[in-house]
Amino acid sequence: MWREKTFRFGFVLVLAILVLCVCLPWIVPQDPYTQNLEEISRPPSFSHPFGTDFFGRDLFTRILYGGRSSLTIGLVVTFFAVAIGTIIGMISGYFGGRIDAALMRFVDVMLGFPRLFILLTVIGFTRPSFGLMLVVLSLFSWMEVARVVRAEVLSVRERLYVKSAVALGLNRRRVLFRYIFPNILGPIIVSATLMIGSVIVIESGLSFIGLGVQPPDASWGTILNQGFQDLAGAWWITLFSGLAIVVTVIGFNLVGDGLRNVLDPKTGERES
Amino acid sequence: MFWIRKPASGNRKMKSNTDREKLIEVKELTVRYRQRNGFGLREKTVEALKDISFFIHRGETLALVGETGSGKSTIAMSILHFVSPDSGKVLCSGEDIWKYKRAELRAYHRKVQPVFQNADESLNPRLKIRLALADAVDPTLSSEEKSLRLRDCLSSVQLNEDILTRFPHQLSGGQKQRVCIARALATGSEMLVLDEAISSQDLSLQAHLLKLLLELKKKLSLTFFYISHDLETVRVIADRVGILKDGRLIEIGDKNEIFNSPKESYTQLLLERSRF
């Protein structure tokens, strides 16, 4: 796996961002909320590597704190979306017949709704909050995973080792979780990794238009929005928050692509 | 080997064919596969099996011979309850297996075990051999009894215990097939459906596996349904032989009868080809 360049590069990138965001209090001494009216909109310098914002807060600190929100949403939403998608996909693929038809039509209906429109509607009717965003994003992100998992289950359940397991008289739960699930884990991990990036982008978009993380809490989307108000005067705010989003999303996508190459027998060596 | 099922009747004399118990009976079995063309618009029906009827006596080896695509594996899959018949029945001790309730079906599965051609594909690549075999052992047993049974299973197929900690990809082809046979025996099965079970091995290994199967059959009073395209192995292992062509059972009878005086010209052709 480590020989795969794409994976290696993405992994190092993601690890660096995660370490920076998690170990934040030990790295940067500044408080992300303390305003300093003497240092309003300062360009990047030695004391403020990413400059300061309109309230004189250190942008490097804000972006790293914002990374915590964005990554938390990315990881938590992906976890729940993958869990829901995996359960529905496995039930659909394994049991087939009417259960499969009903679940897949439900997936079609869910995919038929424009996701952003639904998100805006739901969040628009209530007060935007971190928890609400987690719930809504999780509930509207699982469909692709369900389809991938269903397709994998359909293929794996025809394998002889699954037939042998059925012939041993094992119950369905044991066949599903001992014989099918471990063998579809590769594609699930790949789609999960790729999903983290897309969730971060959606979260940034929602926060950008003011429906995601609410100020004074930092998120890459809210910082981007702030910078947008004076793009010519304080360009660094938009640049660095935008870069944080791009680099993180690229990192997760590279890890996902790399894993796909490693786990796909047609393009790479199969994990064993 | 305390766990091994006791033979139905220890030293009984070979009864005549009409007196012996029919373990499996296949009655007028027809199986059709539906194929769709590239755009899924037109459906074509392919008749894989047409009106097949035969029975397997308890304790005998019935071999089914035929070319690729003749429907051998479809019969095996029907007997194993994996392919449902379009018409006809599969009976086990007189009961239709397609009318079994879930618990009855589980019991039937444990009684009639498959050993497939591709041992590589028959073992879960993510499961160590110990767990693969443990799944086959009766779950109601205590852990001590289970481990004793595992060891018995391995020794019956002449494998060492050190393979228990390995994954399937760490075993050779012959070892994998032995593990598959051990797994099939660990359920306390009465019948093995051997679908080209030794065909993919090299000749010396084939001879070893054949010898092993014959020993196991004798020791455990097993019934074999042996499917193969290789007449030489059939000659060694079978009691009765059936010849399958294009989904039809064209001839079935005693091994010597089929090999020495075949009635059908297709059987004669198969026998002639096998001599080369």
Coordinates of C-alpha atoms in Angstrom, one line a residue:
Chain A
M1 CA 0.0 0.0 0.0
W2 CA 2.8 2.4 0.9
R3 CA 4.3 1.8 -2.5
E4 CA 1.3 3.5 -4.1
K5 CA 2.5 7.1 -4.6
T6 CA -1.0 8.7 -4.8
F7 CA -1.9 7.1 -1.5
R8 CA 1.4 8.1 0.2
F9 CA 1.2 11.7 -0.9
G10 CA -2.5 12.0 0.2
F11 CA -1.9 10.2 3.5
V12 CA 1.0 12.5 4.4
L13 CA -1.1 15.6 3.5
V14 CA -4.1 14.4 5.5
L15 CA -2.0 13.3 8.5
A16 CA -0.2 16.7 8.6
I17 CA -3.6 18.6 8.5
L18 CA -5.0 16.3 11.2
V19 CA -2.0 16.6 13.5
L20 CA -2.0 20.4 13.1
C21 CA -5.7 20.7 13.9
V22 CA -5.7 18.2 16.8
C23 CA -2.5 19.4 18.4
L24 CA -3.5 23.0 17.9
P25 CA -3.4 24.4 21.5
W26 CA 0.2 23.3 21.9
I27 CA 1.2 24.8 18.5
V28 CA -0.4 28.2 18.6
P29 CA -0.6 30.2 21.8
Q30 CA -3.1 32.8 20.4
D31 CA -6.8 32.5 21.3
P32 CA -9.0 32.3 18.2
Y33 CA -11.7 34.6 19.7
T34 CA -9.6 37.4 21.2
Q35 CA -9.9 40.5 19.2
N36 CA -7.0 43.0 18.9
L37 CA -8.2 46.3 17.4
E38 CA -4.6 47.4 17.0
E39 CA -3.8 44.7 14.5
I40 CA -6.9 44.7 12.2
S41 CA -6.4 43.3 8.7
R42 CA -2.6 42.9 8.9
P43 CA -1.0 41.0 5.9
P44 CA 1.0 37.9 6.5
S45 CA 4.1 38.6 8.7
F46 CA 6.5 36.7 11.0
S47 CA 4.2 37.1 14.0
H48 CA 1.1 36.3 12.0
P49 CA 2.1 33.9 9.2
F50 CA -1.4 34.1 7.6
G51 CA -2.1 37.7 8.6
T52 CA -5.0 38.8 10.7
D53 CA -8.8 39.3 10.0
F54 CA -11.1 42.3 10.4
F55 CA -11.2 41.9 14.2
G56 CA -7.4 41.6 14.5
R57 CA -7.6 37.8 15.2
D58 CA -4.7 35.7 14.1
L59 CA -5.8 34.0 10.9
F60 CA -3.5 31.0 11.2
T61 CA -5.1 30.2 14.6
R62 CA -8.6 30.8 13.2
I63 CA -8.0 28.5 10.2
L64 CA -6.7 25.7 12.3
Y65 CA -9.6 26.0 14.7
G66 CA -11.9 26.2 11.6
G67 CA -10.2 23.0 10.4
R68 CA -11.4 21.3 13.6
S69 CA -15.0 22.2 12.8
S70 CA -14.7 21.3 9.1
L71 CA -12.9 18.0 9.7
T72 CA -15.2 17.0 12.6
I73 CA -18.2 17.5 10.3
G74 CA -16.4 15.7 7.4
L75 CA -15.5 12.7 9.6
V76 CA -18.7 12.4 11.6
V77 CA -21.1 12.9 8.7
T78 CA -19.1 10.4 6.6
F79 CA -19.2 7.9 9.5
F80 CA -22.9 8.1 9.9
A81 CA -23.6 8.2 6.1
V82 CA -21.4 5.2 5.5
A83 CA -23.0 3.3 8.4
I84 CA -26.5 4.0 7.1
G85 CA -25.5 3.3 3.4
T86 CA -23.7 0.1 4.4
I87 CA -26.7 -1.3 6.3
I88 CA -29.2 -0.4 3.6
G89 CA -26.9 -1.6 0.8
M90 CA -26.2 -4.9 2.5
I91 CA -29.9 -5.6 3.3
S92 CA -30.8 -4.7 -0.3
G93 CA -28.1 -6.7 -2.0
Y94 CA -28.3 -9.8 0.2
F95 CA -32.1 -10.2 0.5
G96 CA -32.9 -9.1 -3.0
G97 CA -36.4 -9.3 -4.4
R98 CA -39.1 -6.9 -3.1
I99 CA -36.9 -5.6 -0.2
D100 CA -34.2 -4.7 -2.7
A101 CA -36.7 -3.1 -5.1
A102 CA -38.3 -1.1 -2.3
L103 CA -35.0 0.1 -0.9
M104 CA -33.5 1.0 -4.2
R105 CA -36.6 3.0 -5.3
F106 CA -36.2 4.8 -2.0
V107 CA -32.6 5.5 -2.8
D108 CA -33.7 6.8 -6.3
V109 CA -36.2 9.1 -4.7
M110 CA -33.6 10.5 -2.2
L111 CA -31.1 11.0 -5.1
G112 CA -33.9 12.7 -7.1
F113 CA -34.0 15.6 -4.6
P114 CA -31.3 18.2 -5.2
R115 CA -29.3 17.8 -2.0
L116 CA -28.3 21.4 -1.6
F117 CA -31.9 22.6 -2.1
I118 CA -33.1 20.2 0.6
L119 CA -30.3 21.3 3.0
L120 CA -31.1 24.9 2.4
T121 CA -34.8 24.3 3.0
V122 CA -34.4 22.2 6.2
I123 CA -31.8 24.6 7.7
G124 CA -33.8 27.6 6.5
F125 CA -36.8 26.5 8.5
T126 CA -34.8 26.1 11.7
R127 CA -31.9 27.9 13.4
P128 CA -28.6 26.9 11.8
S129 CA -26.5 24.9 14.2
F130 CA -23.5 22.5 14.2
G131 CA -25.7 19.6 15.3
L132 CA -28.4 20.2 12.8
M133 CA -25.8 20.3 10.0
L134 CA -24.4 17.0 11.1
V135 CA -27.8 15.4 11.1
V136 CA -29.0 16.8 7.8
L137 CA -25.8 16.1 6.0
S138 CA -25.7 12.5 7.3
L139 CA -29.3 11.9 6.3
F140 CA -28.7 13.1 2.7
S141 CA -25.3 11.6 2.0
W142 CA -25.7 7.8 2.4
M143 CA -27.3 7.0 -1.0
E144 CA -24.1 6.6 -3.1
V145 CA -22.6 4.3 -0.4
A146 CA -25.8 2.2 -0.4
R147 CA -25.5 1.7 -4.1
V148 CA -21.8 0.8 -4.0
V149 CA -22.4 -1.6 -1.1
R150 CA -25.4 -3.2 -2.8
A151 CA -23.5 -3.8 -6.0
E152 CA -20.6 -5.4 -4.0
V153 CA -22.9 -7.6 -2.0
L154 CA -24.6 -8.8 -5.2
S155 CA -21.2 -9.8 -6.6
V156 CA -19.8 -11.3 -3.3
R157 CA -22.9 -13.3 -2.4
E158 CA -22.4 -15.4 -5.6
R159 CA -18.9 -16.4 -4.5
L160 CA -18.4 -20.0 -3.6
Y161 CA -17.2 -19.2 -0.1
V162 CA -20.6 -17.5 0.6
K163 CA -22.4 -20.5 -0.8
S164 CA -20.3 -22.8 1.3
A165 CA -21.1 -20.7 4.4
V166 CA -24.9 -20.9 3.6
A167 CA -24.4 -24.7 3.1
L168 CA -22.9 -24.9 6.6
G169 CA -26.3 -23.9 7.9
L170 CA -25.1 -20.6 9.3
N171 CA -27.7 -17.9 10.0
R172 CA -28.1 -14.9 7.7
R173 CA -26.5 -12.5 10.2
R174 CA -23.4 -14.6 10.4
V175 CA -23.1 -15.0 6.7
L176 CA -23.5 -11.3 6.2
F177 CA -21.1 -10.1 8.9
R178 CA -18.5 -12.8 8.7
Y179 CA -18.4 -13.7 5.1
I180 CA -19.8 -10.8 3.1
F181 CA -18.9 -7.7 5.1
P182 CA -15.1 -8.2 5.4
N183 CA -14.9 -8.8 1.7
I184 CA -16.7 -5.5 0.7
L185 CA -14.8 -3.4 3.3
G186 CA -12.3 -2.2 0.6
P187 CA -14.8 -0.4 -1.6
I188 CA -16.6 1.0 1.5
I189 CA -13.3 2.5 2.8
V190 CA -12.6 4.0 -0.6
S191 CA -16.1 5.6 -0.9
A192 CA -15.8 6.8 2.7
T193 CA -12.5 8.5 2.1
L194 CA -13.8 10.2 -1.1
M195 CA -16.9 11.3 0.8
I196 CA -15.0 13.2 3.5
G197 CA -13.8 15.7 0.8
S198 CA -17.2 16.3 -0.6
V199 CA -18.8 16.7 2.8
I200 CA -16.1 19.3 3.7
V201 CA -16.9 21.2 0.5
I202 CA -20.7 21.2 1.2
E203 CA -20.1 22.3 4.8
S204 CA -17.8 25.1 3.6
G205 CA -20.5 26.1 1.1
L206 CA -23.2 26.2 3.7
S207 CA -21.0 28.1 6.2
F208 CA -20.1 30.5 3.4
I209 CA -23.7 31.5 2.8
G210 CA -24.3 31.7 6.6
L211 CA -26.3 28.5 7.1
G212 CA -23.5 26.4 8.6
V213 CA -21.2 27.1 11.5
Q214 CA -22.2 30.4 13.0
P215 CA -19.7 33.2 14.0
P216 CA -17.8 33.7 16.2
D217 CA -17.1 29.9 15.8
A218 CA -14.6 29.4 13.0
S219 CA -15.0 27.2 10.0
W220 CA -13.3 27.4 6.6
G221 CA -16.5 28.5 5.0
T222 CA -17.2 31.3 7.5
I223 CA -13.6 32.6 7.2
L224 CA -13.9 32.4 3.4
N225 CA -17.1 34.4 3.5
Q226 CA -15.4 37.0 5.7
G227 CA -12.5 37.4 3.3
F228 CA -14.9 37.8 0.4
Q229 CA -16.2 41.0 1.9
D230 CA -12.9 42.8 1.1
L231 CA -11.2 40.6 -1.4
A232 CA -9.0 43.3 -2.7
G233 CA -8.0 44.8 0.6
A234 CA -7.5 41.6 2.6
W235 CA -6.8 39.0 0.0
W236 CA -4.9 36.7 2.4
I237 CA -8.1 35.8 4.3
T238 CA -9.8 34.3 1.2
L239 CA -6.5 32.8 -0.1
F240 CA -5.5 30.9 3.0
S241 CA -9.0 29.7 4.0
G242 CA -9.6 28.6 0.3
L243 CA -6.2 26.9 0.3
A244 CA -7.1 25.0 3.5
I245 CA -10.2 23.6 1.9
V246 CA -8.5 22.7 -1.4
V247 CA -5.5 21.0 0.2
T248 CA -7.6 19.0 2.6
V249 CA -10.1 17.9 -0.1
I250 CA -7.2 17.0 -2.4
G251 CA -5.5 15.1 0.4
F252 CA -8.6 12.9 1.2
N253 CA -9.3 12.4 -2.5
L254 CA -5.7 11.2 -3.1
V255 CA -6.0 8.8 -0.2
G256 CA -9.3 7.5 -1.7
D257 CA -7.9 7.1 -5.2
G258 CA -4.7 5.5 -3.8
L259 CA -6.8 3.0 -1.8
R260 CA -8.9 2.3 -4.8
N261 CA -5.8 1.5 -6.8
V262 CA -4.4 -0.7 -4.1
L263 CA -7.6 -2.6 -3.4
D264 CA -8.7 -3.1 -7.0
P265 CA -7.1 -6.3 -8.4
K266 CA -7.3 -4.9 -11.9
T267 CA -5.2 -1.8 -11.2
G268 CA -3.0 -2.9 -8.3
E269 CA -2.1 -5.4 -5.8
R270 CA -4.9 -6.8 -3.7
E271 CA -4.7 -6.2 0.0
S272 CA -4.4 -9.4 1.9
Chain B
M1 CA -12.9 -39.9 16.3
F2 CA -15.7 -39.6 18.7
W3 CA -17.6 -37.0 16.7
I4 CA -18.0 -39.0 13.6
R5 CA -21.5 -40.1 12.8
K6 CA -22.0 -43.8 13.3
P7 CA -22.7 -45.7 10.1
A8 CA -26.4 -46.3 9.6
S9 CA -25.9 -50.1 10.0
G10 CA -22.4 -51.2 10.8
N11 CA -21.7 -54.5 9.0
R12 CA -24.8 -54.9 7.0
K13 CA -24.6 -56.8 3.8
M14 CA -25.0 -55.0 0.6
K15 CA -28.7 -55.0 -0.1
S16 CA -30.1 -55.1 -3.6
N17 CA -30.8 -51.8 -5.3
T18 CA -34.5 -52.0 -4.8
D19 CA -34.2 -52.5 -1.0
R20 CA -31.7 -49.8 -0.2
E21 CA -32.8 -46.4 1.1
K22 CA -32.9 -43.5 -1.4
L23 CA -31.1 -40.7 0.4
I24 CA -31.7 -38.2 -2.5
E25 CA -34.2 -38.6 -5.2
V26 CA -34.5 -36.2 -8.2
K27 CA -37.8 -36.3 -10.0
E28 CA -38.5 -34.8 -13.4
L29 CA -36.2 -31.8 -12.7
T30 CA -36.3 -29.0 -15.2
V31 CA -34.3 -25.8 -14.7
R32 CA -34.4 -22.9 -17.1
Y33 CA -32.1 -19.9 -17.1
R34 CA -33.3 -16.5 -18.4
Q35 CA -30.8 -14.5 -20.4
R36 CA -31.3 -10.9 -21.5
N37 CA -29.7 -9.4 -24.5
G38 CA -27.4 -6.4 -24.3
F39 CA -30.1 -3.8 -23.9
G40 CA -32.2 -6.0 -21.5
L41 CA -35.1 -5.8 -23.9
R42 CA -35.5 -9.4 -25.1
E43 CA -35.4 -12.3 -22.8
K44 CA -34.1 -15.7 -23.9
T45 CA -34.8 -18.9 -22.0
V46 CA -32.2 -21.5 -21.9
E47 CA -33.2 -25.0 -20.7
A48 CA -30.3 -26.1 -18.6
L49 CA -31.9 -29.3 -17.4
K50 CA -34.8 -31.2 -19.0
D51 CA -36.8 -33.7 -17.1
I52 CA -34.0 -35.3 -15.1
S53 CA -34.9 -38.2 -12.8
F54 CA -32.5 -40.3 -10.7
F55 CA -31.8 -41.3 -7.1
I56 CA -28.8 -41.7 -4.9
H57 CA -28.8 -44.6 -2.4
R58 CA -27.4 -44.1 1.0
G59 CA -23.8 -45.1 1.1
E60 CA -23.2 -45.3 -2.6
T61 CA -21.3 -43.1 -5.0
L62 CA -23.2 -41.8 -8.0
A63 CA -21.0 -40.2 -10.6
L64 CA -22.4 -37.8 -13.2
V65 CA -20.4 -37.4 -16.3
G66 CA -20.8 -34.9 -19.1
E67 CA -19.2 -32.2 -21.1
T68 CA -18.9 -28.6 -20.1
G69 CA -22.3 -27.0 -20.2
S70 CA -24.2 -30.2 -20.0
G71 CA -25.9 -29.2 -16.8
K72 CA -23.8 -31.2 -14.2
S73 CA -23.3 -28.3 -11.9
T74 CA -26.9 -27.1 -12.2
I75 CA -28.0 -30.5 -10.8
A76 CA -25.5 -30.1 -8.0
M77 CA -26.7 -26.6 -7.2
S78 CA -30.4 -27.9 -7.2
I79 CA -29.5 -30.7 -4.8
L80 CA -27.7 -28.2 -2.6
H81 CA -30.8 -25.9 -2.6
F82 CA -29.1 -23.1 -4.5
V83 CA -30.9 -23.3 -7.8
S84 CA -34.7 -23.7 -7.6
P85 CA -36.3 -26.0 -10.1
D86 CA -38.8 -24.7 -12.7
S87 CA -40.6 -28.0 -12.4
G88 CA -39.9 -31.3 -10.7
K89 CA -38.7 -32.1 -7.2
V90 CA -35.6 -32.9 -5.2
L91 CA -36.4 -35.2 -2.3
C92 CA -34.3 -36.1 0.7
S93 CA -35.4 -39.2 2.4
G94 CA -38.8 -38.7 0.7
E95 CA -39.3 -35.0 1.7
D96 CA -39.2 -32.2 -0.8
I97 CA -36.3 -30.0 0.1
W98 CA -38.0 -26.9 -1.5
K99 CA -40.8 -27.3 1.1
Y100 CA -38.4 -27.2 4.1
K101 CA -38.8 -24.6 6.8
R102 CA -35.8 -22.6 7.7
A103 CA -34.6 -24.8 10.5
E104 CA -35.2 -28.0 8.5
L105 CA -33.2 -26.4 5.6
R106 CA -30.3 -25.7 7.9
A107 CA -30.3 -29.3 9.1
Y108 CA -30.5 -30.5 5.5
H109 CA -27.6 -28.2 4.5
R110 CA -25.5 -29.7 7.3
K111 CA -26.3 -33.2 6.1
V112 CA -25.5 -32.6 2.4
Q113 CA -22.2 -30.7 2.0
P114 CA -20.6 -29.4 -1.1
V115 CA -17.0 -29.6 -2.1
F116 CA -16.4 -27.4 -5.1
Q117 CA -13.8 -27.5 -7.9
N118 CA -12.2 -24.1 -7.0
A119 CA -10.9 -24.5 -3.5
D120 CA -9.4 -21.0 -3.7
E121 CA -12.9 -19.5 -4.1
S122 CA -14.5 -21.8 -1.6
L123 CA -12.6 -20.4 1.4
N124 CA -13.3 -16.9 2.8
P125 CA -10.0 -15.1 2.1
R126 CA -10.4 -13.0 5.3
L127 CA -10.9 -15.9 7.6
K128 CA -8.2 -18.0 9.2
I129 CA -8.6 -21.8 8.8
R130 CA -9.4 -22.3 12.5
L131 CA -12.4 -20.0 12.2
A132 CA -13.4 -21.4 8.8
L133 CA -13.6 -24.9 10.3
A134 CA -15.1 -23.7 13.6
D135 CA -18.1 -22.3 11.7
A136 CA -18.8 -25.8 10.5
V137 CA -18.8 -27.4 13.9
D138 CA -22.0 -27.8 15.9
P139 CA -22.3 -24.5 17.8
T140 CA -24.0 -26.2 20.8
L141 CA -20.8 -28.1 21.7
S142 CA -18.4 -26.9 24.5
S143 CA -15.2 -25.2 23.4
E144 CA -13.2 -28.2 24.4
E145 CA -15.3 -30.5 22.3
K146 CA -15.1 -28.1 19.4
S147 CA -11.3 -28.0 19.4
L148 CA -11.2 -31.8 19.7
R149 CA -13.5 -32.0 16.7
L150 CA -11.3 -29.6 14.8
R151 CA -8.3 -31.7 15.4
D152 CA -10.2 -34.8 14.4
C153 CA -11.3 -33.2 11.2
L154 CA -7.8 -32.2 10.3
S155 CA -6.3 -35.6 11.0
S156 CA -9.0 -37.3 9.0
V157 CA -7.8 -35.3 5.9
Q158 CA -4.2 -35.7 6.9
L159 CA -3.4 -32.1 7.7
N160 CA -1.3 -30.7 10.5
E161 CA -2.7 -28.4 13.1
D162 CA -0.3 -25.6 12.3
I163 CA -2.4 -24.7 9.3
L164 CA -5.2 -23.6 11.7
T165 CA -3.5 -20.2 12.2
R166 CA -3.0 -19.6 8.5
F167 CA -5.1 -17.7 5.9
P168 CA -6.3 -19.6 2.8
H169 CA -3.8 -17.8 0.5
Q170 CA -0.9 -19.2 2.7
L171 CA -1.9 -22.8 1.7
S172 CA -1.2 -24.9 -1.4
G173 CA -4.0 -25.9 -3.7
G174 CA -4.1 -29.5 -2.3
Q175 CA -4.1 -28.2 1.3
K176 CA -7.0 -25.9 0.5
Q177 CA -9.1 -28.7 -1.0
R178 CA -8.4 -30.9 2.0
V179 CA -9.5 -28.0 4.3
C180 CA -12.7 -27.9 2.2
I181 CA -13.3 -31.6 2.6
A182 CA -12.5 -31.3 6.4
R183 CA -15.1 -28.5 6.6
A184 CA -17.7 -30.5 4.8
L185 CA -17.1 -33.4 7.3
A186 CA -17.0 -31.2 10.4
T187 CA -20.8 -30.6 10.1
G188 CA -21.3 -34.4 10.6
S189 CA -22.5 -34.6 7.0
E190 CA -24.0 -37.8 5.5
M191 CA -23.4 -36.9 1.8
L192 CA -20.8 -34.9 -0.1
V193 CA -21.6 -33.3 -3.4
L194 CA -18.2 -33.3 -5.1
D195 CA -18.5 -30.9 -8.0
E196 CA -15.3 -31.4 -10.0
A197 CA -13.7 -31.5 -6.6
I198 CA -10.4 -32.9 -7.7
S199 CA -10.3 -31.9 -11.4
S200 CA -8.2 -28.8 -11.0
Q201 CA -5.4 -30.6 -9.1
D202 CA -2.4 -32.2 -10.8
L203 CA -2.4 -35.9 -11.4
S204 CA -0.5 -37.1 -8.4
L205 CA -2.6 -34.9 -6.1
Q206 CA -5.8 -36.2 -7.8
A207 CA -4.7 -39.8 -6.9
H208 CA -4.0 -38.7 -3.3
L209 CA -7.4 -37.0 -3.0
L210 CA -9.2 -40.0 -4.6
K211 CA -7.6 -42.3 -2.1
L212 CA -8.5 -40.0 0.7
L213 CA -12.1 -39.8 -0.4
L214 CA -12.4 -43.5 -0.7
E215 CA -11.0 -44.0 2.8
L216 CA -13.4 -41.4 4.3
K217 CA -16.3 -42.9 2.5
K218 CA -15.5 -46.3 4.0
K219 CA -14.8 -45.1 7.4
L220 CA -17.7 -42.7 7.7
S221 CA -20.3 -44.6 5.5
L222 CA -20.6 -41.4 3.4
T223 CA -22.7 -41.0 0.3
F224 CA -21.0 -39.3 -2.6
F225 CA -22.5 -37.4 -5.6
Y226 CA -19.5 -37.1 -7.7
I227 CA -19.5 -34.8 -10.7
S228 CA -16.7 -34.9 -13.2
H229 CA -15.8 -34.8 -16.9
D230 CA -12.9 -37.2 -16.2
L231 CA -13.9 -40.8 -16.7
E232 CA -10.7 -42.2 -15.2
T233 CA -11.5 -40.8 -11.8
V234 CA -15.1 -41.9 -12.2
R235 CA -14.0 -45.5 -12.9
V236 CA -12.1 -45.5 -9.6
I237 CA -14.6 -43.9 -7.3
A238 CA -18.2 -44.6 -8.6
D239 CA -20.7 -47.3 -7.9
R240 CA -23.2 -46.1 -10.5
V241 CA -22.7 -43.7 -13.4
G242 CA -25.0 -41.3 -15.1
I243 CA -24.3 -39.7 -18.5
L244 CA -25.5 -36.1 -19.1
K245 CA -25.8 -34.5 -22.5
D246 CA -27.3 -31.1 -23.3
G247 CA -29.3 -31.1 -20.0
R248 CA -30.7 -34.6 -20.5
L249 CA -29.7 -37.7 -18.5
I250 CA -29.3 -40.1 -21.5
E251 CA -28.0 -43.1 -19.6
I252 CA -27.6 -44.2 -16.0
G253 CA -26.6 -47.6 -14.6
D254 CA -24.1 -49.7 -12.8
K255 CA -20.4 -48.6 -13.3
N256 CA -19.4 -51.8 -15.0
E257 CA -22.5 -51.8 -17.2
I258 CA -21.7 -48.2 -18.4
F259 CA -18.0 -48.8 -18.9
N260 CA -18.2 -52.3 -20.5
S261 CA -21.4 -52.2 -22.5
P262 CA -22.7 -48.7 -23.0
K263 CA -26.0 -48.5 -24.8
E264 CA -25.9 -44.9 -26.1
S265 CA -23.6 -43.9 -28.9
Y266 CA -22.7 -40.7 -27.0
T267 CA -21.5 -42.8 -24.0
Q268 CA -19.4 -44.9 -26.4
L269 CA -17.9 -41.7 -27.8
L270 CA -17.1 -40.4 -24.4
L271 CA -15.4 -43.7 -23.5
E272 CA -13.4 -43.7 -26.7
R273 CA -12.2 -40.2 -26.2
S274 CA -11.1 -40.9 -22.6
R275 CA -8.8 -43.7 -23.8
F276 CA -6.6 -41.1 -25.7

